[in-house]
Short mmCIF file of C-alpha atoms in Angstrom, two decimals:
data_model
loop_
_atom_site.label_atom_id
_atom_site.label_comp_id
_atom_site.label_asym_id
_atom_site.label_seq_id
_atom_site.Cartn_x
_atom_site.Cartn_y
_atom_site.Cartn_z
CA UNK A 1 -0.38 0.00 -0.20
CA UNK A 2 1.29 3.28 -1.05
CA UNK A 3 2.05 5.68 2.48
CA UNK A 4 0.85 9.34 1.60
CA UNK A 5 1.89 12.69 2.54
CA UNK A 6 -0.60 14.59 4.94
CA UNK A 7 0.66 18.51 5.79
CA UNK A 8 -1.80 19.55 8.36
CA UNK A 9 -1.86 23.41 9.37
CA UNK A 10 -3.04 24.38 12.29
CA UNK A 11 -2.19 22.34 15.72
CA UNK A 12 -5.46 23.63 17.93
CA UNK A 13 -8.20 20.22 18.95
CA UNK A 14 -8.98 19.80 15.21
CA UNK A 15 -5.14 19.42 13.22
CA UNK A 16 -4.38 17.09 16.55
CA UNK A 17 -7.64 15.66 16.29
CA UNK A 18 -7.34 14.53 12.42
CA UNK A 19 -3.06 14.74 12.33
CA UNK A 20 -3.66 11.73 14.80
CA UNK A 21 -5.88 9.96 12.75
CA UNK A 22 -3.86 10.21 9.32
CA UNK A 23 -1.27 8.89 11.05
CA UNK A 24 -3.32 6.02 12.56
CA UNK A 25 -4.13 5.42 8.96
CA UNK A 26 -1.09 4.81 8.04
CA UNK A 27 -0.08 9.26 6.67
CA UNK A 28 3.00 10.22 6.85
CA UNK A 29 1.40 13.10 8.19
CA UNK A 30 3.29 16.79 9.53
CA UNK A 31 1.17 19.54 11.04
CA UNK A 32 2.86 23.10 11.08
CA UNK A 33 1.55 25.57 13.94
CA UNK A 34 2.22 29.62 13.51
CA UNK A 35 2.96 29.70 17.48
CA UNK A 36 6.23 29.53 18.53
CA UNK A 37 5.10 26.53 21.36
CA UNK A 38 1.69 23.32 21.49
CA UNK A 39 -0.13 25.26 23.95
CA UNK A 40 -4.02 25.48 24.41
CA UNK A 41 -6.16 28.15 26.13
CA UNK A 42 -6.85 27.54 29.80
CA UNK A 43 -11.45 27.31 29.12
CA UNK A 44 -13.40 24.70 29.70
CA UNK A 45 -15.07 22.81 26.81
CA UNK A 46 -18.38 20.67 26.89
CA UNK A 47 -17.85 17.14 24.73
CA UNK A 48 -21.15 15.82 23.55
CA UNK A 49 -21.88 11.85 23.18
CA UNK A 50 -20.93 12.77 19.59
CA UNK A 51 -17.29 14.36 20.52
CA UNK A 52 -17.09 11.30 23.28
CA UNK A 53 -17.91 8.57 20.62
CA UNK A 54 -15.41 10.40 18.29
CA UNK A 55 -12.15 11.23 21.02
CA UNK A 56 -12.87 7.20 21.32
CA UNK A 57 -12.92 6.37 17.76
CA UNK A 58 -9.62 7.94 17.92
CA UNK A 59 -8.64 6.13 20.65
CA UNK A 60 -8.72 8.36 23.10
CA UNK A 61 -11.32 7.28 25.27
CA UNK A 62 -9.12 5.68 28.81
CA UNK A 63 -7.81 9.28 29.08
CA UNK A 64 -10.61 11.14 28.52
CA UNK A 65 -12.16 9.05 31.09
CA UNK A 66 -9.11 10.76 33.30
CA UNK A 67 -9.77 14.06 32.59
CA UNK A 68 -13.52 14.39 32.76
CA UNK A 69 -15.95 15.43 34.49
CA UNK A 70 -19.18 14.73 34.75
CA UNK A 71 -22.28 16.47 33.04
CA UNK A 72 -25.96 15.30 34.55
CA UNK A 73 -28.18 18.06 34.73
CA UNK A 74 -27.95 22.22 33.27
CA UNK A 75 -29.78 24.52 34.50
CA UNK A 76 -31.22 27.61 33.38
CA UNK A 77 -32.12 30.69 35.63
CA UNK A 78 -33.59 33.65 34.84
CA UNK A 79 -30.61 36.51 36.63
CA UNK A 80 -32.35 36.26 40.23
CA UNK A 81 -31.68 33.55 40.05
CA UNK A 82 -35.52 31.66 38.80
CA UNK A 83 -34.78 28.21 37.60
CA UNK A 84 -36.98 28.46 34.13
CA UNK A 85 -36.34 25.30 32.44
CA UNK A 86 -34.02 21.50 33.46
CA UNK A 87 -32.55 19.05 30.97
CA UNK A 88 -31.42 16.02 31.96
CA UNK A 89 -27.75 15.56 30.02
CA UNK A 90 -27.35 11.88 31.55
CA UNK A 91 -30.45 10.50 29.98
CA UNK A 92 -29.92 11.87 26.92
CA UNK A 93 -25.98 10.66 26.98
CA UNK A 94 -27.65 6.74 28.23
CA UNK A 95 -30.07 7.62 24.88
CA UNK A 96 -27.61 8.42 22.79
CA UNK A 97 -24.57 5.67 23.94
CA UNK A 98 -22.07 8.13 25.19
CA UNK A 99 -21.90 11.43 28.39
CA UNK A 100 -21.58 14.65 27.74
CA UNK A 101 -18.59 15.36 29.65
CA UNK A 102 -15.89 19.38 31.19
CA UNK A 103 -12.94 19.28 30.64
CA UNK A 104 -10.12 21.85 30.85
CA UNK A 105 -8.97 22.59 27.51
CA UNK A 106 -5.02 22.07 27.92
CA UNK A 107 -6.11 18.53 30.09
CA UNK A 108 -7.63 17.37 26.65
CA UNK A 109 -4.79 19.32 23.87
CA UNK A 110 -2.35 17.81 26.11
CA UNK A 111 -3.60 13.94 25.29
CA UNK A 112 -4.32 14.60 21.14
CA UNK A 113 -0.37 15.84 21.18
CA UNK A 114 0.00 11.56 23.60
CA UNK A 115 -1.85 10.22 20.53
CA UNK A 116 0.23 11.96 17.59
CA UNK A 117 2.97 8.56 17.47
CA UNK A 118 4.75 8.98 14.51
CA UNK A 119 3.72 12.93 13.66
CA UNK A 120 6.44 15.49 12.76
CA UNK A 121 5.45 18.67 13.44
CA UNK A 122 6.34 22.08 12.80
CA UNK A 123 6.58 25.20 14.71
CA UNK A 124 6.25 29.46 14.33
CA UNK A 125 5.33 28.13 10.35
CA UNK A 126 3.13 31.27 9.15
CA UNK A 127 1.00 28.96 6.60
CA UNK A 128 0.80 32.39 3.64
CA UNK A 129 0.52 30.44 0.46
CA UNK A 130 -0.79 27.79 -0.80
CA UNK A 131 0.09 26.04 -4.93
CA UNK A 132 -2.69 24.38 -6.14
CA UNK A 133 -1.66 24.59 -10.41
CA UNK A 134 -0.62 21.87 -12.76
CA UNK A 135 0.15 18.97 -12.05
CA UNK A 136 2.24 18.17 -9.05
CA UNK A 137 1.09 17.33 -5.26
CA UNK A 138 -0.16 20.90 -3.05
CA UNK A 139 2.14 22.63 -1.37
CA UNK A 140 2.07 24.94 1.90
CA UNK A 141 4.57 28.04 2.36
CA UNK A 142 5.43 30.02 4.62
CA UNK A 143 7.75 32.75 2.31
CA UNK A 144 10.47 30.46 2.41
CA UNK A 145 9.41 26.90 2.51
CA UNK A 146 7.51 25.51 1.30
CA UNK A 147 5.42 21.53 2.21
CA UNK A 148 4.01 19.79 -0.60
CA UNK A 149 2.30 16.64 0.14
CA UNK A 150 -0.25 14.67 -1.13
CA UNK A 151 -3.15 15.87 1.43
CA UNK A 152 -3.74 19.07 3.02
CA UNK A 153 -5.58 19.50 5.44
CA UNK A 154 -6.72 22.51 6.28
CA UNK A 155 -6.55 23.05 10.34
CA UNK A 156 -5.63 26.88 10.79
CA UNK A 157 -9.72 28.12 12.24
CA UNK A 158 -12.14 30.90 11.62
CA UNK A 159 -9.73 33.16 8.99
CA UNK A 160 -7.82 30.51 7.08
CA UNK A 161 -5.93 30.84 4.88
CA UNK A 162 -6.12 27.45 2.60
CA UNK A 163 -9.73 27.84 3.05
CA UNK A 164 -9.97 31.82 1.42
CA UNK A 165 -7.12 31.02 -1.18
CA UNK A 166 -9.40 27.68 -1.83
CA UNK A 167 -13.60 28.72 -0.87
CA UNK A 168 -13.42 32.66 -0.79
CA UNK A 169 -17.30 32.59 -1.23
CA UNK A 170 -16.93 31.36 2.18
CA UNK A 171 -17.47 34.78 4.73
CA UNK A 172 -16.35 35.19 7.91
CA UNK A 173 -20.06 36.73 9.60
CA UNK A 174 -20.27 38.64 12.77
CA UNK A 175 -22.73 37.46 15.39
CA UNK A 176 -23.17 40.80 17.40
CA UNK A 177 -21.78 39.68 19.97
CA UNK A 178 -18.62 38.91 22.61
CA UNK A 179 -17.70 36.46 25.32
CA UNK A 180 -15.05 36.23 27.81
CA UNK A 181 -13.96 33.16 29.55
CA UNK A 182 -11.58 31.97 32.06
CA UNK A 183 -11.54 29.68 34.35
CA UNK A 184 -11.13 30.11 38.55
CA UNK A 185 -8.69 28.05 40.55
CA UNK A 186 -10.81 26.07 43.70
CA UNK A 187 -9.08 27.27 45.92
CA UNK A 188 -10.45 31.08 45.30
CA UNK A 189 -13.93 29.38 45.08
CA UNK A 190 -16.18 28.28 47.70
CA UNK A 191 -17.52 24.51 46.90
CA UNK A 192 -20.12 23.44 45.63
CA UNK A 193 -20.80 24.87 42.66
CA UNK A 194 -23.21 23.79 39.57
CA UNK A 195 -23.13 23.46 35.63
CA UNK A 196 -25.85 26.29 34.13
CA UNK A 197 -26.71 28.47 32.64
CA UNK A 198 -28.73 32.18 33.27
CA UNK A 199 -29.88 34.73 30.17
CA UNK A 200 -31.20 38.42 30.37
CA UNK A 201 -31.95 40.57 28.39
CA UNK A 202 -29.61 40.05 25.88
CA UNK A 203 -26.64 38.45 28.47
CA UNK A 204 -25.80 35.25 29.39
CA UNK A 205 -23.80 34.20 32.04
CA UNK A 206 -22.57 30.64 31.40
CA UNK A 207 -21.28 27.64 34.74
CA UNK A 208 -19.29 24.65 34.30
CA UNK A 209 -17.44 22.86 36.96
CA UNK A 210 -14.20 21.17 36.27
CA UNK A 211 -12.81 18.78 39.15
CA UNK A 212 -10.01 19.10 40.72
CA UNK A 213 -9.62 22.12 37.68
CA UNK A 214 -11.71 24.51 39.10
CA UNK A 215 -14.61 25.98 37.33
CA UNK A 216 -15.21 27.93 33.87
CA UNK A 217 -17.45 30.94 32.84
CA UNK A 218 -18.75 31.88 30.13
CA UNK A 219 -20.06 35.64 29.68
CA UNK A 220 -21.58 36.40 26.34
CA UNK A 221 -22.45 40.37 26.67
CA UNK A 222 -24.07 42.41 23.22
CA UNK A 223 -21.22 44.02 21.04
CA UNK A 224 -18.30 43.93 19.80
CA UNK A 225 -14.42 43.46 21.43
CA UNK A 226 -13.70 46.11 23.49
CA UNK A 227 -10.02 47.73 23.70
CA UNK A 228 -9.35 47.92 27.38
CA UNK A 229 -7.59 46.27 29.10
CA UNK A 230 -8.06 42.79 31.06
CA UNK A 231 -8.25 45.28 33.95
CA UNK A 232 -11.18 46.66 32.64
CA UNK A 233 -12.04 44.51 31.19
CA UNK A 234 -12.87 42.57 34.42
CA UNK A 235 -14.48 45.96 35.72
CA UNK A 236 -16.68 46.42 33.23
CA UNK A 237 -18.27 42.78 34.17
CA UNK A 238 -18.86 43.41 37.02
CA UNK A 239 -20.43 46.14 35.72
CA UNK A 240 -22.41 43.99 33.25
CA UNK A 241 -23.78 41.13 35.72
CA UNK A 242 -24.07 43.44 38.90
CA UNK A 243 -27.68 41.86 40.96
CA UNK A 244 -27.04 38.48 39.42
CA UNK A 245 -27.78 35.69 41.53
CA UNK A 246 -25.12 33.92 43.99
CA UNK A 247 -22.17 32.13 42.00
CA UNK A 248 -21.77 34.75 38.80
CA UNK A 249 -20.45 38.04 40.84
CA UNK A 250 -18.20 35.65 42.88
CA UNK A 251 -16.74 33.76 39.35
CA UNK A 252 -16.38 36.98 38.11
CA UNK A 253 -14.22 38.66 41.63
CA UNK A 254 -12.14 35.56 41.88
CA UNK A 255 -10.67 36.24 38.40
CA UNK A 256 -7.37 37.42 37.49
CA UNK A 257 -7.43 39.99 33.96
CA UNK A 258 -4.44 37.53 33.03
CA UNK A 259 -6.42 34.38 33.14
CA UNK A 260 -9.59 35.82 31.34
CA UNK A 261 -10.15 35.02 27.11
CA UNK A 262 -11.83 38.16 25.48
CA UNK A 263 -13.50 36.69 21.66
CA UNK A 264 -15.67 38.71 19.50
CA UNK A 265 -18.00 36.21 18.56
CA UNK A 266 -18.24 34.61 14.45
CA UNK A 267 -19.47 32.56 11.99
CA UNK A 268 -18.63 31.47 8.74
CA UNK A 269 -21.58 32.51 6.53
CA UNK A 270 -22.49 31.17 3.78
CA UNK A 271 -19.98 28.00 4.67
CA UNK A 272 -16.90 26.29 1.49
CA UNK A 273 -19.69 24.58 -1.08
CA UNK A 274 -16.81 21.83 -0.43
CA UNK A 275 -15.59 21.06 1.84
CA UNK A 276 -12.76 18.87 -0.48
CA UNK A 277 -10.55 19.49 -3.05
CA UNK A 278 -8.79 17.52 -5.92
CA UNK A 279 -6.08 18.75 -8.33
CA UNK A 280 -3.30 18.11 -9.60
CA UNK A 281 -1.62 14.94 -7.91
CA UNK A 282 -3.55 15.30 -4.67
CA UNK A 283 -5.79 17.48 -2.69
CA UNK A 284 -7.32 19.97 0.03
CA UNK A 285 -9.43 18.94 3.11
CA UNK A 286 -11.16 21.40 5.45
CA UNK A 287 -11.31 19.98 9.01
CA UNK A 288 -13.00 22.44 12.28
CA UNK A 289 -13.42 26.04 11.88
CA UNK A 290 -12.04 25.95 8.88
CA UNK A 291 -14.28 23.94 7.74
CA UNK A 292 -17.73 25.26 9.85
CA UNK A 293 -16.61 27.65 11.99
CA UNK A 294 -20.29 28.54 14.81
CA UNK A 295 -21.34 30.19 17.03
CA UNK A 296 -21.07 29.25 20.80
CA UNK A 297 -24.88 28.37 21.45
CA UNK A 298 -24.28 24.82 21.14
CA UNK A 299 -21.03 24.21 22.30
CA UNK A 300 -20.57 21.81 19.30
CA UNK A 301 -17.29 23.67 17.96
CA UNK A 302 -14.74 21.12 19.40
CA UNK A 303 -16.54 18.41 19.01
CA UNK A 304 -18.24 19.61 15.08
CA UNK A 305 -13.59 19.50 14.72
CA UNK A 306 -13.02 15.17 16.47
CA UNK A 307 -16.28 14.32 13.72
CA UNK A 308 -14.30 15.58 11.20
CA UNK A 309 -11.15 14.03 12.06
CA UNK A 310 -12.93 10.51 12.80
CA UNK A 311 -14.67 10.63 9.39
CA UNK A 312 -11.45 12.29 7.18
CA UNK A 313 -9.61 9.82 9.04
CA UNK A 314 -10.98 6.06 8.35
CA UNK A 315 -11.81 7.41 4.63
CA UNK A 316 -8.41 7.33 4.08
CA UNK A 317 -7.70 4.42 5.64
CA UNK A 318 -9.94 2.26 3.56
CA UNK A 319 -7.95 -0.30 1.14
CA UNK A 320 -6.91 1.51 -0.99
CA UNK A 321 -9.31 4.80 -1.93
CA UNK A 322 -8.20 7.60 -4.24
CA UNK A 323 -8.04 10.91 -3.32
CA UNK A 324 -10.91 11.49 -5.29
CA UNK A 325 -13.51 9.02 -3.84
CA UNK A 326 -12.13 9.70 -0.49
CA UNK A 327 -12.84 14.15 -0.93
CA UNK A 328 -15.91 13.89 -2.54
CA UNK A 329 -17.50 11.68 0.32
CA UNK A 330 -15.93 13.65 2.68
CA UNK A 331 -17.74 16.39 1.14
CA UNK A 332 -21.00 14.40 1.17
CA UNK A 333 -20.26 13.15 5.27
CA UNK A 334 -19.11 16.60 6.43
CA UNK A 335 -20.90 19.18 4.87
CA UNK A 336 -24.87 18.75 5.48
CA UNK A 337 -24.88 18.27 8.39
CA UNK A 338 -21.87 21.40 9.48
CA UNK A 339 -24.36 23.76 7.61
CA UNK A 340 -27.61 22.51 9.83
CA UNK A 341 -25.73 22.32 12.86
CA UNK A 342 -24.21 26.63 11.96
CA UNK A 343 -28.07 27.09 11.49
CA UNK A 344 -29.29 25.69 14.38
CA UNK A 345 -26.41 27.48 16.71
CA UNK A 346 -27.10 30.92 14.97
CA UNK A 347 -31.23 30.78 15.59
CA UNK A 348 -30.13 29.24 19.28
CA UNK A 349 -27.76 32.56 19.90
CA UNK A 350 -30.83 34.74 18.05
CA UNK A 351 -33.23 32.71 20.98
CA UNK A 352 -31.00 33.23 24.30
CA UNK A 353 -30.17 36.38 22.97
CA UNK A 354 -33.18 38.30 23.43
CA UNK A 355 -33.24 41.89 23.76
CA UNK A 356 -36.56 43.93 25.29
CA UNK A 357 -39.60 43.45 27.66
CA UNK A 358 -41.66 41.11 24.83
CA UNK A 359 -38.98 39.43 23.50
CA UNK A 360 -36.78 39.18 26.59
CA UNK A 361 -40.34 37.37 28.64
CA UNK A 362 -41.87 35.14 25.19
CA UNK A 363 -38.14 32.96 25.58
CA UNK A 364 -38.03 32.86 29.16
CA UNK A 365 -42.35 31.96 28.77
CA UNK A 366 -40.97 29.54 25.73
CA UNK A 367 -38.60 27.88 28.24
CA UNK A 368 -40.76 27.62 31.26
CA UNK A 369 -44.26 26.42 29.07
CA UNK A 370 -41.83 23.06 27.61
CA UNK A 371 -39.28 22.33 30.29
CA UNK A 372 -35.84 20.36 29.35
CA UNK A 373 -38.07 20.03 25.69
CA UNK A 374 -36.90 22.55 23.17
CA UNK A 375 -33.56 22.10 24.77
CA UNK A 376 -32.52 18.68 25.07
CA UNK A 377 -34.36 18.49 21.44
CA UNK A 378 -32.52 20.63 20.35
CA UNK A 379 -28.77 19.33 22.22
CA UNK A 380 -29.89 14.63 21.18
CA UNK A 381 -30.15 16.15 17.60
CA UNK A 382 -27.27 18.31 17.23
CA UNK A 383 -25.37 15.11 20.07
CA UNK A 384 -26.69 11.96 17.95
CA UNK A 385 -23.55 11.25 15.83
CA UNK A 386 -21.29 7.81 15.45
CA UNK A 387 -18.28 7.39 13.43
CA UNK A 388 -18.77 6.06 10.02
CA UNK A 389 -18.12 2.80 9.84
#
C-alpha cells in the first residue's frame, strides 16, 4: 500500500485530532503550527456524546475518562436565580450511548498530543500561501519554504489562509456579541458550584465545574470586543452582571486579569461550497473552524472538529481509495451536517440573546412552558452522531 504524505496546517483540537487520525491511517504526517509552541487556551469545553464517540474512535477513550467531569443536568435561570427549565444530561447520554462531560481544554490538548504517534511537528510556521496549479501535489508555504503533500488539511481556524485561497465565497460574519472566558481554580471558590446557564436581556452567563481544575465560566455580552486592558474588562463585566444571582459575581470577582480570554463571536456564512478539493496529484480538505466555524450556542465546535478528524481518517484508511473518492465522500458526510448545525446554533443564539421586554418575556415563557423539551431536542439532534463504518 502506498504511504501518503499529509500536511496539517494548524495544531488546535481539529489539527491534532486529524493528524493523529491520519497517522493511524498509515499516512506520513507533518503538522505546521503558527505559534512558537503547542498550547491551548485555559478554558472549559463541553464534550457531547458525539464528541465522546469521536474521541473513543481516536483511541482516547481511557484518557478522556481521566480528565472528564460528568455533566448530569443543565439548569437555565433568570438573572434573579429563578429556574426557567431543567434538562437531564444523564438521560441524553443514556439515549445516545455516551455521556456529556466537561474538560479543561489544555488537558484535552495534551491527550491529543500524546496520541499523535509518529508525527512531525514544526512550530513558528506562518503559512501564507498555497500552491495547487499543475500536476504536482498541493503545497503550502511560509515565504521561505514549501511543504508538499498528497493531502493538505486546513485546520487553521476561522481565518484560514488555505480556505481563503480555495473557497473565497465563505465569509466570516460577526454574530453581534462577544464572549469572555476564564477558569477559576478551586482554592478561590466555595464548594458546591453546579453546571448551569443564566439568561437576561441579551446577556448570558454559563458555569461549568471542572473538578480539580476549578470552575469555567463564559459571559456573553452584546456588542463588539472591548479594546481596554483585561483589568478594565473585568470591571466592565462586574458592572454588566451586577445583581445577578450567586455565584456569578463571585466567579468574576475571583478571576485574575491574566486568566481572562475575550473573543468577538463570528461564524462562516455561507460555508465553503465544498469541504474537499482534488487537484493535480493530490487534494485539500477543510476541518474544524476552517470548514464550519460556528457560534458557541450549541457547544458543538470542538465536537464537530473531532467528527471531521475521525471521518477523514477512516476514509483514508479504506483499502486503496483514490483521493478523489475520499474527498468526495468526506464532503458528502460532513458538509450537510455542519451546515445544519451552524444554522441551528445561529438561531439558538438569537433565541437566548433576546433583548427588549417583550422578546425576553416570550423567551422565558417558552422555556418555562416546555421544561426540558425544547433544549433536549436541540441537544439530541446536534449530539446524535456515530463514527462512519
